[in-house]
């Protein structure tokens, strides 16, 4: 009893703390300490409301802190607006917007997006693009690959890198991650025969390319042989190609043109400004073997305005270009006007126009060598004319059979593989 009275006295002295009821076991019985009476009672006292926090306790609510050490608050969870009276009001964002922002901040940690709805994926891509997640060195490539693996041509169906060699060199792996492209413009990039991107053109990921522009890229017969090897032998690679521009590549000769005859689906071909020796023989060979006719006027299919960057990643490519231009900007002090032009990329476009004009003048000087496929028109002739021209039809059929036989023998000669071709095949 003395021990319990001492405990009760200590508890009564610390009246500032509300600790609640205290139970003491004595002689096998449970007793409740009563601070008011100063003793122990077997009868349970009046129940008091239990307090989790003491009176005067306050808490500070800080949502989504980016850095706990700096204790900086973010306002991304709210939308701030002004009323007509000029008062500032805020409303909370929807749960969908909050979740979308959180996933876009950590988009590189996603395992896979295959089977995910396209509508939500497009919004997620736009949110990550607004945060410039795809411009980051390592995590940007990993995040971009998640989208290209799942959605292919929706991410990017057409890519224009005309005169953008710096972008190609800095973002080569990102460019190689794009799949199911139908149009690719690599004009005026001076890539050469050994560039890694030209080797990537022969991969299965770009077998969907139908429009390929390789104007002024320092290509030669060796580069064309490597680029057409999968089509000539394995029937893979650029087998669906419809439009091909190889103009302003003076190292391409008559031998290199022979490799292009494997593109049986070609509708338009431009070999202006190449190093052909026997132009008449090349024109006849292209017409007889792949059915393309020499055009007397420039074709609209080789106009640069027809090829643009299209898809979800259109703004991403522009962000890459702006980042490369900022990194390549000279360190000297520039005028404000020149700095503004360089920031918006207008000086880059002006230089591009000048280079393209120079290439066009060289092409005009060397002659226009553009080819197109004529549309076959079925015409129903009168019966008398058919009977009268029966002998002419028989003679034309004989000539056609002879041409087919010559083409078959030329194909057999063309399919004979050399040692260099076998070496190329071993690399695929």
GROMACS .gro file of C-alpha atoms in nm:
model
  428
    1UNK     CA    1   0.000   0.000   0.000
    2UNK     CA    2   0.281   0.240   0.079
    3UNK     CA    3   0.431   0.169  -0.267
    4UNK     CA    4   0.108   0.242  -0.449
    5UNK     CA    5   0.052   0.561  -0.247
    6UNK     CA    6   0.401   0.680  -0.345
    7UNK     CA    7   0.329   0.614  -0.714
    8UNK     CA    8  -0.002   0.796  -0.684
    9UNK     CA    9   0.175   1.092  -0.526
   10UNK     CA   10   0.431   1.104  -0.808
   11UNK     CA   11   0.159   1.093  -1.069
   12UNK     CA   12  -0.035   1.363  -0.885
   13UNK     CA   13   0.275   1.587  -0.881
   14UNK     CA   14   0.308   1.565  -1.259
   15UNK     CA   15  -0.041   1.693  -1.322
   16UNK     CA   16   0.070   1.865  -1.644
   17UNK     CA   17   0.081   1.531  -1.826
   18UNK     CA   18  -0.237   1.345  -1.915
   19UNK     CA   19  -0.113   0.986  -1.925
   20UNK     CA   20  -0.451   0.818  -1.883
   21UNK     CA   21  -0.532   0.527  -1.650
   22UNK     CA   22  -0.247   0.321  -1.500
   23UNK     CA   23  -0.301  -0.041  -1.392
   24UNK     CA   24  -0.102  -0.211  -1.110
   25UNK     CA   25  -0.108  -0.585  -1.035
   26UNK     CA   26  -0.080  -0.668  -0.660
   27UNK     CA   27  -0.134  -1.006  -0.489
   28UNK     CA   28  -0.272  -1.150  -0.811
   29UNK     CA   29  -0.537  -0.876  -0.854
   30UNK     CA   30  -0.544  -0.584  -1.103
   31UNK     CA   31  -0.605  -0.239  -0.954
   32UNK     CA   32  -0.647   0.109  -1.109
   33UNK     CA   33  -0.447   0.396  -0.963
   34UNK     CA   34  -0.679   0.684  -0.873
   35UNK     CA   35  -0.486   1.011  -0.867
   36UNK     CA   36  -0.768   1.216  -0.708
   37UNK     CA   37  -0.818   0.991  -0.409
   38UNK     CA   38  -0.452   0.905  -0.380
   39UNK     CA   39  -0.522   0.534  -0.337
   40UNK     CA   40  -0.614   0.219  -0.525
   41UNK     CA   41  -0.972   0.123  -0.610
   42UNK     CA   42  -1.105  -0.203  -0.746
   43UNK     CA   43  -1.398  -0.028  -0.909
   44UNK     CA   44  -1.320   0.108  -1.256
   45UNK     CA   45  -1.329   0.489  -1.260
   46UNK     CA   46  -1.528   0.703  -1.495
   47UNK     CA   47  -1.397   0.663  -1.850
   48UNK     CA   48  -1.230   0.965  -1.999
   49UNK     CA   49  -1.194   1.039  -2.368
   50UNK     CA   50  -0.857   0.915  -2.488
   51UNK     CA   51  -0.629   1.183  -2.642
   52UNK     CA   52  -0.376   1.083  -2.904
   53UNK     CA   53  -0.202   1.421  -2.884
   54UNK     CA   54  -0.182   1.665  -2.594
   55UNK     CA   55  -0.359   1.998  -2.603
   56UNK     CA   56  -0.183   2.265  -2.803
   57UNK     CA   57  -0.030   2.011  -3.046
   58UNK     CA   58  -0.005   2.133  -3.408
   59UNK     CA   59   0.114   1.971  -3.733
   60UNK     CA   60   0.244   2.125  -4.056
   61UNK     CA   61   0.114   1.960  -4.376
   62UNK     CA   62   0.371   1.965  -4.660
   63UNK     CA   63   0.277   1.771  -4.973
   64UNK     CA   64   0.526   1.606  -5.207
   65UNK     CA   65   0.850   1.751  -5.081
   66UNK     CA   66   1.121   1.720  -5.340
   67UNK     CA   67   1.403   1.773  -5.089
   68UNK     CA   68   1.333   1.717  -4.720
   69UNK     CA   69   1.661   1.873  -4.619
   70UNK     CA   70   1.589   2.195  -4.798
   71UNK     CA   71   1.222   2.173  -4.683
   72UNK     CA   72   1.093   2.322  -5.003
   73UNK     CA   73   0.724   2.297  -5.073
   74UNK     CA   74   0.588   2.218  -5.416
   75UNK     CA   75   0.259   2.347  -5.549
   76UNK     CA   76   0.220   2.091  -5.830
   77UNK     CA   77  -0.084   1.943  -5.660
   78UNK     CA   78  -0.288   2.263  -5.687
   79UNK     CA   79  -0.428   2.480  -5.965
   80UNK     CA   80  -0.411   2.851  -5.887
   81UNK     CA   81  -0.660   3.088  -6.047
   82UNK     CA   82  -0.765   3.449  -6.000
   83UNK     CA   83  -1.126   3.553  -5.951
   84UNK     CA   84  -1.289   3.857  -6.107
   85UNK     CA   85  -1.222   4.049  -5.787
   86UNK     CA   86  -0.852   3.969  -5.812
   87UNK     CA   87  -0.844   3.716  -5.529
   88UNK     CA   88  -0.615   3.416  -5.558
   89UNK     CA   89  -0.790   3.082  -5.528
   90UNK     CA   90  -0.661   2.729  -5.563
   91UNK     CA   91  -0.818   2.393  -5.627
   92UNK     CA   92  -0.669   2.046  -5.596
   93UNK     CA   93  -0.578   1.853  -5.911
   94UNK     CA   94  -0.750   1.531  -5.998
   95UNK     CA   95  -0.610   1.202  -5.883
   96UNK     CA   96  -0.544   1.105  -6.247
   97UNK     CA   97  -0.326   1.413  -6.298
   98UNK     CA   98  -0.132   1.345  -5.978
   99UNK     CA   99  -0.069   0.982  -6.071
  100UNK     CA  100   0.023   1.079  -6.426
  101UNK     CA  101   0.278   1.330  -6.300
  102UNK     CA  102   0.429   1.083  -6.057
  103UNK     CA  103   0.469   0.810  -6.321
  104UNK     CA  104   0.616   1.055  -6.572
  105UNK     CA  105   0.875   1.159  -6.314
  106UNK     CA  106   0.976   0.793  -6.280
  107UNK     CA  107   0.905   0.675  -6.634
  108UNK     CA  108   1.248   0.515  -6.671
  109UNK     CA  109   1.160   0.264  -6.396
  110UNK     CA  110   0.862   0.119  -6.586
  111UNK     CA  111   0.907  -0.248  -6.670
  112UNK     CA  112   0.692  -0.255  -6.985
  113UNK     CA  113   0.406  -0.071  -7.155
  114UNK     CA  114   0.302  -0.352  -7.388
  115UNK     CA  115  -0.077  -0.388  -7.374
  116UNK     CA  116  -0.126  -0.052  -7.205
  117UNK     CA  117  -0.403   0.168  -7.361
  118UNK     CA  118  -0.272   0.402  -7.630
  119UNK     CA  119  -0.478   0.702  -7.516
  120UNK     CA  120  -0.330   0.694  -7.166
  121UNK     CA  121   0.018   0.619  -7.301
  122UNK     CA  122   0.007   0.928  -7.523
  123UNK     CA  123  -0.079   1.147  -7.224
  124UNK     CA  124   0.198   0.983  -7.023
  125UNK     CA  125   0.446   1.047  -7.306
  126UNK     CA  126   0.341   1.413  -7.328
  127UNK     CA  127   0.381   1.456  -6.952
  128UNK     CA  128   0.729   1.302  -6.960
  129UNK     CA  129   0.817   1.511  -7.264
  130UNK     CA  130   0.709   1.831  -7.084
  131UNK     CA  131   0.946   1.738  -6.801
  132UNK     CA  132   1.222   1.676  -7.063
  133UNK     CA  133   1.276   1.322  -6.939
  134UNK     CA  134   1.386   1.203  -7.286
  135UNK     CA  135   1.675   1.450  -7.302
  136UNK     CA  136   1.854   1.297  -7.004
  137UNK     CA  137   2.169   1.103  -7.099
  138UNK     CA  138   2.100   0.752  -6.964
  139UNK     CA  139   1.748   0.745  -6.825
  140UNK     CA  140   1.608   0.923  -7.133
  141UNK     CA  141   1.710   0.639  -7.366
  142UNK     CA  142   1.569   0.376  -7.132
  143UNK     CA  143   1.238   0.561  -7.102
  144UNK     CA  144   1.211   0.615  -7.479
  145UNK     CA  145   1.270   0.247  -7.548
  146UNK     CA  146   0.971   0.153  -7.329
  147UNK     CA  147   0.742   0.354  -7.557
  148UNK     CA  148   0.897   0.248  -7.891
  149UNK     CA  149   0.881  -0.120  -7.798
  150UNK     CA  150   0.512  -0.097  -7.718
  151UNK     CA  151   0.376   0.153  -7.972
  152UNK     CA  152   0.623   0.164  -8.263
  153UNK     CA  153   0.499   0.399  -8.533
  154UNK     CA  154   0.274   0.594  -8.298
  155UNK     CA  155   0.580   0.732  -8.121
  156UNK     CA  156   0.730   0.839  -8.454
  157UNK     CA  157   0.624   0.746  -8.806
  158UNK     CA  158   0.831   1.002  -8.999
  159UNK     CA  159   1.172   1.143  -8.904
  160UNK     CA  160   1.344   1.437  -9.074
  161UNK     CA  161   1.712   1.481  -8.986
  162UNK     CA  162   1.810   1.683  -9.291
  163UNK     CA  163   2.142   1.858  -9.223
  164UNK     CA  164   2.129   1.748  -8.856
  165UNK     CA  165   2.458   1.560  -8.830
  166UNK     CA  166   2.522   1.684  -8.475
  167UNK     CA  167   2.187   1.551  -8.360
  168UNK     CA  168   2.267   1.214  -8.518
  169UNK     CA  169   2.606   1.193  -8.350
  170UNK     CA  170   2.475   1.296  -8.007
  171UNK     CA  171   2.148   1.097  -8.008
  172UNK     CA  172   2.239   0.799  -8.225
  173UNK     CA  173   2.115   0.534  -7.981
  174UNK     CA  174   1.786   0.719  -7.932
  175UNK     CA  175   1.737   0.744  -8.309
  176UNK     CA  176   1.809   0.374  -8.348
  177UNK     CA  177   1.538   0.294  -8.094
  178UNK     CA  178   1.261   0.422  -8.325
  179UNK     CA  179   1.066   0.144  -8.494
  180UNK     CA  180   0.818   0.117  -8.780
  181UNK     CA  181   0.933   0.439  -8.949
  182UNK     CA  182   0.782   0.492  -9.293
  183UNK     CA  183   0.980   0.804  -9.393
  184UNK     CA  184   1.343   0.886  -9.309
  185UNK     CA  185   1.525   1.195  -9.437
  186UNK     CA  186   1.904   1.190  -9.385
  187UNK     CA  187   1.994   1.438  -9.659
  188UNK     CA  188   2.304   1.659  -9.637
  189UNK     CA  189   2.450   1.475  -9.335
  190UNK     CA  190   2.779   1.347  -9.492
  191UNK     CA  191   2.743   1.011  -9.320
  192UNK     CA  192   2.967   0.806  -9.550
  193UNK     CA  193   2.964   0.432  -9.620
  194UNK     CA  194   3.078   0.315  -9.275
  195UNK     CA  195   2.834   0.504  -9.054
  196UNK     CA  196   2.650   0.301  -8.793
  197UNK     CA  197   2.312   0.451  -8.885
  198UNK     CA  198   2.340   0.326  -9.246
  199UNK     CA  199   2.409  -0.021  -9.113
  200UNK     CA  200   2.101   0.012  -8.893
  201UNK     CA  201   1.890   0.073  -9.206
  202UNK     CA  202   1.931  -0.293  -9.300
  203UNK     CA  203   1.786  -0.417  -8.969
  204UNK     CA  204   1.440  -0.564  -8.933
  205UNK     CA  205   1.324  -0.269  -8.718
  206UNK     CA  206   1.335  -0.040  -9.025
  207UNK     CA  207   1.191  -0.281  -9.279
  208UNK     CA  208   0.881  -0.058  -9.283
  209UNK     CA  209   1.065   0.238  -9.441
  210UNK     CA  210   0.901   0.335  -9.771
  211UNK     CA  211   1.064   0.672  -9.827
  212UNK     CA  212   1.441   0.709  -9.783
  213UNK     CA  213   1.629   1.029  -9.868
  214UNK     CA  214   2.010   0.997  -9.871
  215UNK     CA  215   2.099   1.302 -10.073
  216UNK     CA  216   2.457   1.435 -10.036
  217UNK     CA  217   2.589   1.173  -9.792
  218UNK     CA  218   2.927   1.086  -9.950
  219UNK     CA  219   2.804   0.740 -10.049
  220UNK     CA  220   2.984   0.511 -10.293
  221UNK     CA  221   2.926   0.174 -10.457
  222UNK     CA  222   3.054  -0.004 -10.145
  223UNK     CA  223   2.789   0.165  -9.929
  224UNK     CA  224   2.511   0.068 -10.170
  225UNK     CA  225   2.636  -0.290 -10.179
  226UNK     CA  226   2.619  -0.314  -9.800
  227UNK     CA  227   2.280  -0.145  -9.784
  228UNK     CA  228   2.121  -0.375 -10.045
  229UNK     CA  229   2.284  -0.705  -9.941
  230UNK     CA  230   1.990  -0.822  -9.720
  231UNK     CA  231   1.740  -0.742  -9.996
  232UNK     CA  232   1.942  -0.904 -10.274
  233UNK     CA  233   2.011  -1.229 -10.091
  234UNK     CA  234   1.788  -1.267  -9.782
  235UNK     CA  235   1.481  -1.078  -9.909
  236UNK     CA  236   1.487  -0.867  -9.591
  237UNK     CA  237   1.576  -0.512  -9.498
  238UNK     CA  238   1.451  -0.231  -9.722
  239UNK     CA  239   1.234  -0.457  -9.936
  240UNK     CA  240   0.930  -0.226  -9.904
  241UNK     CA  241   1.111   0.084 -10.029
  242UNK     CA  242   0.905   0.300 -10.268
  243UNK     CA  243   1.098   0.629 -10.291
  244UNK     CA  244   1.479   0.651 -10.288
  245UNK     CA  245   1.692   0.965 -10.323
  246UNK     CA  246   2.065   0.915 -10.389
  247UNK     CA  247   2.136   1.244 -10.562
  248UNK     CA  248   2.456   1.447 -10.509
  249UNK     CA  249   2.668   1.138 -10.432
  250UNK     CA  250   2.939   1.160 -10.701
  251UNK     CA  251   3.114   0.838 -10.589
  252UNK     CA  252   2.819   0.623 -10.702
  253UNK     CA  253   2.893   0.473 -11.045
  254UNK     CA  254   2.723   0.238 -11.289
  255UNK     CA  255   2.821  -0.059 -11.071
  256UNK     CA  256   2.639   0.087 -10.769
  257UNK     CA  257   2.323   0.141 -10.973
  258UNK     CA  258   2.320  -0.234 -11.043
  259UNK     CA  259   2.270  -0.302 -10.672
  260UNK     CA  260   1.955  -0.086 -10.672
  261UNK     CA  261   1.783  -0.316 -10.922
  262UNK     CA  262   1.692  -0.545 -10.633
  263UNK     CA  263   1.435  -0.288 -10.512
  264UNK     CA  264   1.146  -0.423 -10.719
  265UNK     CA  265   0.883  -0.208 -10.545
  266UNK     CA  266   1.047   0.126 -10.625
  267UNK     CA  267   0.815   0.389 -10.766
  268UNK     CA  268   1.054   0.687 -10.767
  269UNK     CA  269   1.433   0.706 -10.789
  270UNK     CA  270   1.668   1.005 -10.800
  271UNK     CA  271   2.032   0.951 -10.903
  272UNK     CA  272   2.107   1.304 -11.018
  273UNK     CA  273   2.459   1.427 -10.948
  274UNK     CA  274   2.613   1.079 -10.934
  275UNK     CA  275   2.929   0.964 -11.113
  276UNK     CA  276   2.768   0.768 -11.396
  277UNK     CA  277   2.976   0.698 -11.705
  278UNK     CA  278   2.723   0.557 -11.951
  279UNK     CA  279   2.403   0.745 -11.866
  280UNK     CA  280   2.202   0.609 -12.159
  281UNK     CA  281   2.281   0.249 -12.070
  282UNK     CA  282   2.185   0.309 -11.704
  283UNK     CA  283   1.852   0.468 -11.805
  284UNK     CA  284   1.769   0.172 -12.031
  285UNK     CA  285   1.870  -0.078 -11.766
  286UNK     CA  286   1.650   0.086 -11.501
  287UNK     CA  287   1.357   0.099 -11.740
  288UNK     CA  288   1.378  -0.262 -11.852
  289UNK     CA  289   1.452  -0.429 -11.517
  290UNK     CA  290   1.244  -0.235 -11.262
  291UNK     CA  291   1.005  -0.052 -11.494
  292UNK     CA  292   1.095   0.309 -11.409
  293UNK     CA  293   1.070   0.582 -11.672
  294UNK     CA  294   1.309   0.876 -11.697
  295UNK     CA  295   1.132   1.199 -11.603
  296UNK     CA  296   1.196   1.517 -11.799
  297UNK     CA  297   1.078   1.744 -11.516
  298UNK     CA  298   1.161   1.737 -11.141
  299UNK     CA  299   0.931   1.515 -10.939
  300UNK     CA  300   0.742   1.640 -10.634
  301UNK     CA  301   0.826   1.318 -10.446
  302UNK     CA  302   1.179   1.450 -10.390
  303UNK     CA  303   1.067   1.781 -10.245
  304UNK     CA  304   1.194   1.827  -9.889
  305UNK     CA  305   0.866   1.976  -9.771
  306UNK     CA  306   0.695   1.639  -9.807
  307UNK     CA  307   0.907   1.482  -9.533
  308UNK     CA  308   0.848   1.606  -9.177
  309UNK     CA  309   0.890   1.470  -8.827
  310UNK     CA  310   0.552   1.331  -8.721
  311UNK     CA  311   0.446   1.140  -8.411
  312UNK     CA  312   0.439   1.165  -8.032
  313UNK     CA  313   0.813   1.239  -8.020
  314UNK     CA  314   0.802   1.540  -8.253
  315UNK     CA  315   0.875   1.784  -7.969
  316UNK     CA  316   1.138   1.548  -7.831
  317UNK     CA  317   1.342   1.572  -8.152
  318UNK     CA  318   1.315   1.952  -8.133
  319UNK     CA  319   1.440   1.940  -7.773
  320UNK     CA  320   1.740   1.736  -7.887
  321UNK     CA  321   1.817   1.986  -8.159
  322UNK     CA  322   1.794   2.284  -7.923
  323UNK     CA  323   2.017   2.112  -7.666
  324UNK     CA  324   2.280   2.034  -7.932
  325UNK     CA  325   2.269   2.389  -8.065
  326UNK     CA  326   2.311   2.532  -7.715
  327UNK     CA  327   2.609   2.306  -7.652
  328UNK     CA  328   2.769   2.398  -7.985
  329UNK     CA  329   2.712   2.772  -7.940
  330UNK     CA  330   3.041   2.971  -7.935
  331UNK     CA  331   3.153   3.112  -7.602
  332UNK     CA  332   3.219   3.464  -7.729
  333UNK     CA  333   2.978   3.745  -7.652
  334UNK     CA  334   2.716   3.774  -7.923
  335UNK     CA  335   2.468   4.041  -8.011
  336UNK     CA  336   2.120   4.010  -7.872
  337UNK     CA  337   1.966   3.964  -8.217
  338UNK     CA  338   2.208   3.688  -8.313
  339UNK     CA  339   2.158   3.516  -7.979
  340UNK     CA  340   1.779   3.523  -8.022
  341UNK     CA  341   1.805   3.379  -8.374
  342UNK     CA  342   2.035   3.103  -8.254
  343UNK     CA  343   1.804   3.024  -7.963
  344UNK     CA  344   1.505   2.974  -8.191
  345UNK     CA  345   1.713   2.784  -8.445
  346UNK     CA  346   1.664   3.026  -8.735
  347UNK     CA  347   2.032   3.063  -8.817
  348UNK     CA  348   2.052   2.685  -8.847
  349UNK     CA  349   1.765   2.682  -9.095
  350UNK     CA  350   1.916   2.963  -9.297
  351UNK     CA  351   2.242   2.773  -9.335
  352UNK     CA  352   2.042   2.468  -9.435
  353UNK     CA  353   1.863   2.659  -9.710
  354UNK     CA  354   2.193   2.785  -9.850
  355UNK     CA  355   2.343   2.435  -9.857
  356UNK     CA  356   2.035   2.291 -10.022
  357UNK     CA  357   2.044   2.558 -10.290
  358UNK     CA  358   2.407   2.476 -10.364
  359UNK     CA  359   2.321   2.109 -10.396
  360UNK     CA  360   2.032   2.192 -10.629
  361UNK     CA  361   2.256   2.399 -10.857
  362UNK     CA  362   2.504   2.110 -10.877
  363UNK     CA  363   2.222   1.872 -10.962
  364UNK     CA  364   2.092   2.099 -11.238
  365UNK     CA  365   2.441   2.131 -11.382
  366UNK     CA  366   2.492   1.753 -11.397
  367UNK     CA  367   2.146   1.683 -11.535
  368UNK     CA  368   1.815   1.557 -11.396
  369UNK     CA  369   1.811   1.181 -11.350
  370UNK     CA  370   1.481   1.117 -11.178
  371UNK     CA  371   1.268   0.812 -11.253
  372UNK     CA  372   0.906   0.723 -11.185
  373UNK     CA  373   0.677   0.429 -11.251
  374UNK     CA  374   0.401   0.483 -11.503
  375UNK     CA  375   0.048   0.385 -11.413
  376UNK     CA  376  -0.078   0.105 -11.636
  377UNK     CA  377  -0.397   0.210 -11.813
  378UNK     CA  378  -0.621  -0.061 -11.961
  379UNK     CA  379  -0.776   0.054 -12.289
  380UNK     CA  380  -1.043  -0.146 -12.474
  381UNK     CA  381  -0.974  -0.134 -12.848
  382UNK     CA  382  -1.230  -0.216 -13.121
  383UNK     CA  383  -1.241  -0.573 -13.249
  384UNK     CA  384  -1.134  -0.482 -13.604
  385UNK     CA  385  -0.819  -0.316 -13.482
  386UNK     CA  386  -0.738  -0.620 -13.270
  387UNK     CA  387  -0.775  -0.851 -13.569
  388UNK     CA  388  -0.575  -0.621 -13.793
  389UNK     CA  389  -0.299  -0.593 -13.539
  390UNK     CA  390  -0.285  -0.966 -13.460
  391UNK     CA  391   0.057  -1.009 -13.620
  392UNK     CA  392   0.191  -0.709 -13.431
  393UNK     CA  393   0.064  -0.856 -13.102
  394UNK     CA  394   0.234  -1.187 -13.175
  395UNK     CA  395   0.560  -1.010 -13.254
  396UNK     CA  396   0.536  -0.800 -12.936
  397UNK     CA  397   0.474  -1.118 -12.731
  398UNK     CA  398   0.783  -1.277 -12.880
  399UNK     CA  399   0.988  -0.969 -12.799
  400UNK     CA  400   0.849  -0.967 -12.444
  401UNK     CA  401   0.940  -1.334 -12.396
  402UNK     CA  402   1.290  -1.267 -12.523
  403UNK     CA  403   1.329  -0.974 -12.285
  404UNK     CA  404   1.205  -1.189 -11.995
  405UNK     CA  405   1.458  -1.458 -12.084
  406UNK     CA  406   1.740  -1.202 -12.095
  407UNK     CA  407   1.622  -1.059 -11.761
  408UNK     CA  408   1.616  -1.410 -11.610
  409UNK     CA  409   1.971  -1.480 -11.721
  410UNK     CA  410   2.084  -1.139 -11.596
  411UNK     CA  411   1.922  -1.214 -11.259
  412UNK     CA  412   2.110  -1.541 -11.238
  413UNK     CA  413   2.433  -1.361 -11.309
  414UNK     CA  414   2.341  -1.092 -11.059
  415UNK     CA  415   2.264  -1.342 -10.782
  416UNK     CA  416   2.605  -1.502 -10.808
  417UNK     CA  417   2.761  -1.419 -10.472
  418UNK     CA  418   3.113  -1.297 -10.443
  419UNK     CA  419   3.345  -1.345 -10.148
  420UNK     CA  420   3.268  -0.989 -10.033
  421UNK     CA  421   2.895  -1.064 -10.036
  422UNK     CA  422   2.945  -1.371  -9.822
  423UNK     CA  423   3.147  -1.164  -9.577
  424UNK     CA  424   2.865  -0.913  -9.560
  425UNK     CA  425   2.606  -1.185  -9.499
  426UNK     CA  426   2.808  -1.321  -9.210
  427UNK     CA  427   2.772  -0.985  -9.034
  428UNK     CA  428   2.389  -1.005  -9.026
   0.00000   0.00000   0.00000
